[in-house]
Amino acid sequence: MLKNHAKLLKVFEASEEITGRKKLQKMVYILKKVGFPFEEKYAFHFYGPYSEELSLRTEELCNLGFIDEIKEKKSNYTQYRYQVTDQGEMFLKESTLDMPPVDEKIATLKEESSRFLELVATMLYFEPATKAEVEKKVQEVKKKSNYTEEDLAKAWTFIDKMKH
C-alpha cells in the first residue's frame, strides 16, 4: 500500500537531506526519466515538470513522522529542508522495497543547483523531440531564465551521464 511512499522515502534517505521543494521535484522527475520506478504523474508548470502527487506524498510522509520538514525563513521566501526520521528509517528497513540502487544518482543530482536541475528536467520533459527541437522549446518556455548555449551543452552531458 505504501510502496510509492517507500520509494520516495528511499530518495530522502539516500540524499541525507534535500533543500528545497523545487529541487525535490526535479530530482524525482529526473530519476523517473532515467528509469527509476516512480509512478507520480507530472505536468508542465512554472518551474518545469511538477507533480501534485509528489507534493501530497511528501506531505503524507511528514504527517506519518517518516520525514522532518524544516522551514527556514529567507529574506523574501521560505525554504524547506527534508530529512528522514528514525521512524522513517525503521519503516524502510521493514519494507520490501524493490528498487535499483539510487545513492550514486542522488549524489550526482544533489551536487547541482535547482536552476540547473530545472533546465535538465525541462529538457527531459520534451523528449523524444530532437536535440534542436528540445533546445528551441526550452528557450521558448524558459525565456526569462536566460539559459546559455553552455548551459544547454552542460545539461546534455549531464543527461547522458544520468542515463548511463
CSV table of C-alpha atoms in Angstrom, one decimal:
chain,number,residue,atom,x,y,z
A,1,MET,CA,0.0,0.0,0.0
A,2,LEU,CA,2.8,2.5,0.8
A,3,LYS,CA,5.1,1.2,-1.9
A,4,ASN,CA,5.3,4.7,-3.6
A,5,HIS,CA,5.9,6.3,-0.2
A,6,ALA,CA,8.8,3.9,0.4
A,7,LYS,CA,10.3,4.8,-2.9
A,8,LEU,CA,10.2,8.5,-2.2
A,9,LEU,CA,11.5,7.8,1.4
A,10,LYS,CA,14.5,6.0,-0.2
A,11,VAL,CA,15.3,9.2,-2.1
A,12,PHE,CA,15.3,11.2,1.1
A,13,GLU,CA,17.4,8.6,2.9
A,14,ALA,CA,19.9,8.4,0.1
A,15,SER,CA,20.3,12.2,0.0
A,16,GLU,CA,20.6,12.6,3.8
A,17,GLU,CA,19.0,16.0,3.3
A,18,ILE,CA,17.2,17.7,0.4
A,19,THR,CA,17.0,21.5,0.5
A,20,GLY,CA,14.1,23.0,-1.5
A,21,ARG,CA,10.8,21.7,-2.8
A,22,LYS,CA,11.7,22.6,-6.3
A,23,LYS,CA,14.9,20.6,-6.1
A,24,LEU,CA,13.0,17.6,-4.7
A,25,GLN,CA,10.5,17.8,-7.6
A,26,LYS,CA,13.3,18.0,-10.2
A,27,MET,CA,15.4,15.2,-8.6
A,28,VAL,CA,12.5,12.7,-8.6
A,29,TYR,CA,11.4,13.7,-12.1
A,30,ILE,CA,14.9,13.2,-13.5
A,31,LEU,CA,15.2,9.9,-11.7
A,32,LYS,CA,11.9,8.8,-13.2
A,33,LYS,CA,13.0,9.9,-16.7
A,34,VAL,CA,16.3,7.9,-16.4
A,35,GLY,CA,14.5,4.7,-15.5
A,36,PHE,CA,13.7,4.6,-11.8
A,37,PRO,CA,10.3,3.2,-11.0
A,38,PHE,CA,8.5,6.3,-9.8
A,39,GLU,CA,4.8,6.5,-10.7
A,40,GLU,CA,4.0,10.1,-9.9
A,41,LYS,CA,2.3,12.0,-12.8
A,42,TYR,CA,3.9,15.3,-13.9
A,43,ALA,CA,2.6,18.3,-15.8
A,44,PHE,CA,4.4,21.3,-17.0
A,45,HIS,CA,4.4,24.2,-14.5
A,46,PHE,CA,6.2,27.5,-13.9
A,47,TYR,CA,9.4,25.8,-12.9
A,48,GLY,CA,9.3,22.9,-15.4
A,49,PRO,CA,7.8,19.5,-14.6
A,50,TYR,CA,5.7,19.4,-11.4
A,51,SER,CA,3.8,16.6,-9.7
A,52,GLU,CA,0.9,17.4,-7.3
A,53,GLU,CA,1.1,13.7,-6.3
A,54,LEU,CA,4.7,14.1,-5.2
A,55,SER,CA,3.8,17.1,-3.1
A,56,LEU,CA,1.0,15.2,-1.5
A,57,ARG,CA,3.1,12.2,-0.9
A,58,THR,CA,5.8,14.3,0.7
A,59,GLU,CA,3.2,15.9,3.0
A,60,GLU,CA,1.9,12.4,3.9
A,61,LEU,CA,5.4,11.3,4.8
A,62,CYS,CA,5.7,14.3,7.1
A,63,ASN,CA,2.3,13.6,8.7
A,64,LEU,CA,3.4,9.9,9.2
A,65,GLY,CA,6.5,11.2,11.0
A,66,PHE,CA,8.8,9.5,8.4
A,67,ILE,CA,10.5,12.7,7.3
A,68,ASP,CA,11.0,16.1,9.0
A,69,GLU,CA,10.3,19.2,7.1
A,70,ILE,CA,12.3,22.1,8.4
A,71,LYS,CA,11.1,25.6,7.4
A,72,GLU,CA,13.8,28.3,7.1
A,73,LYS,CA,12.8,31.9,6.6
A,74,LYS,CA,15.0,33.6,4.0
A,75,SER,CA,14.8,37.2,3.1
A,76,ASN,CA,11.7,37.0,0.9
A,77,TYR,CA,10.7,33.4,0.9
A,78,THR,CA,10.6,30.2,2.9
A,79,GLN,CA,13.0,27.4,2.1
A,80,TYR,CA,12.2,23.8,3.1
A,81,ARG,CA,14.7,21.1,4.1
A,82,TYR,CA,13.8,17.4,4.4
A,83,GLN,CA,15.4,14.7,6.4
A,84,VAL,CA,14.4,11.1,7.2
A,85,THR,CA,13.5,10.5,10.8
A,86,ASP,CA,14.3,7.4,12.9
A,87,GLN,CA,10.7,6.3,12.4
A,88,GLY,CA,11.2,6.6,8.6
A,89,GLU,CA,14.4,4.6,8.8
A,90,MET,CA,12.6,1.8,10.6
A,91,PHE,CA,9.8,1.9,8.0
A,92,LEU,CA,12.3,1.5,5.2
A,93,LYS,CA,14.1,-1.4,7.0
A,94,GLU,CA,10.7,-3.2,7.3
A,95,SER,CA,9.5,-2.5,3.8
A,96,THR,CA,10.1,-4.9,1.0
A,97,LEU,CA,11.1,-2.2,-1.4
A,98,ASP,CA,12.3,-3.5,-4.8
A,99,MET,CA,14.2,-0.5,-6.3
A,100,PRO,CA,17.5,-0.3,-8.1
A,101,PRO,CA,20.3,1.4,-6.1
A,102,VAL,CA,19.8,5.1,-6.2
A,103,ASP,CA,22.5,6.5,-4.0
A,104,GLU,CA,25.0,7.3,-6.8
A,105,LYS,CA,22.4,9.1,-8.9
A,106,ILE,CA,21.2,11.1,-5.9
A,107,ALA,CA,24.7,12.2,-5.1
A,108,THR,CA,25.1,13.4,-8.7
A,109,LEU,CA,21.8,15.3,-8.5
A,110,LYS,CA,22.5,16.9,-5.2
A,111,GLU,CA,25.7,18.5,-6.5
A,112,GLU,CA,23.6,20.6,-8.9
A,113,SER,CA,21.6,23.8,-8.3
A,114,SER,CA,17.8,23.9,-8.5
A,115,ARG,CA,18.1,26.2,-11.5
A,116,PHE,CA,20.3,23.6,-13.4
A,117,LEU,CA,18.0,20.7,-12.4
A,118,GLU,CA,15.0,22.8,-13.7
A,119,LEU,CA,16.8,23.1,-17.1
A,120,VAL,CA,17.6,19.3,-17.2
A,121,ALA,CA,14.0,18.3,-16.2
A,122,THR,CA,12.5,20.7,-18.7
A,123,MET,CA,14.7,19.2,-21.5
A,124,LEU,CA,13.7,15.7,-20.5
A,125,TYR,CA,10.1,16.7,-20.5
A,126,PHE,CA,10.3,17.4,-24.2
A,127,GLU,CA,11.7,14.0,-25.1
A,128,PRO,CA,11.6,12.4,-27.6
A,129,ALA,CA,12.0,15.5,-29.7
A,130,THR,CA,15.3,16.1,-31.5
A,131,LYS,CA,18.0,18.0,-29.7
A,132,ALA,CA,17.4,21.1,-31.7
A,133,GLU,CA,13.6,21.0,-31.1
A,134,VAL,CA,14.2,20.5,-27.3
A,135,GLU,CA,16.6,23.5,-27.2
A,136,LYS,CA,14.1,25.6,-29.1
A,137,LYS,CA,11.2,24.7,-26.8
A,138,VAL,CA,13.3,25.3,-23.7
A,139,GLN,CA,14.3,28.8,-25.0
A,140,GLU,CA,10.6,29.5,-25.6
A,141,VAL,CA,9.1,28.3,-22.3
A,142,LYS,CA,12.1,29.4,-20.2
A,143,LYS,CA,12.8,32.7,-21.9
A,144,LYS,CA,13.2,34.6,-18.6
A,145,SER,CA,15.8,32.0,-17.3
A,146,ASN,CA,18.3,33.2,-20.0
A,147,TYR,CA,19.9,29.7,-20.4
A,148,THR,CA,23.0,30.0,-22.5
A,149,GLU,CA,24.4,27.6,-25.1
A,150,GLU,CA,26.9,26.5,-22.4
A,151,ASP,CA,24.1,25.7,-20.0
A,152,LEU,CA,22.4,23.6,-22.6
A,153,ALA,CA,25.6,21.8,-23.5
A,154,LYS,CA,26.3,21.1,-19.8
A,155,ALA,CA,22.7,19.8,-19.4
A,156,TRP,CA,23.0,17.4,-22.4
A,157,THR,CA,26.2,16.0,-20.9
A,158,PHE,CA,24.5,15.7,-17.5
A,159,ILE,CA,21.5,13.9,-19.1
A,160,ASP,CA,23.8,11.4,-20.8
A,161,LYS,CA,25.7,10.8,-17.5
A,162,MET,CA,22.4,10.2,-15.7
A,163,LYS,CA,21.1,7.7,-18.3
A,164,HIS,CA,24.2,5.5,-18.1
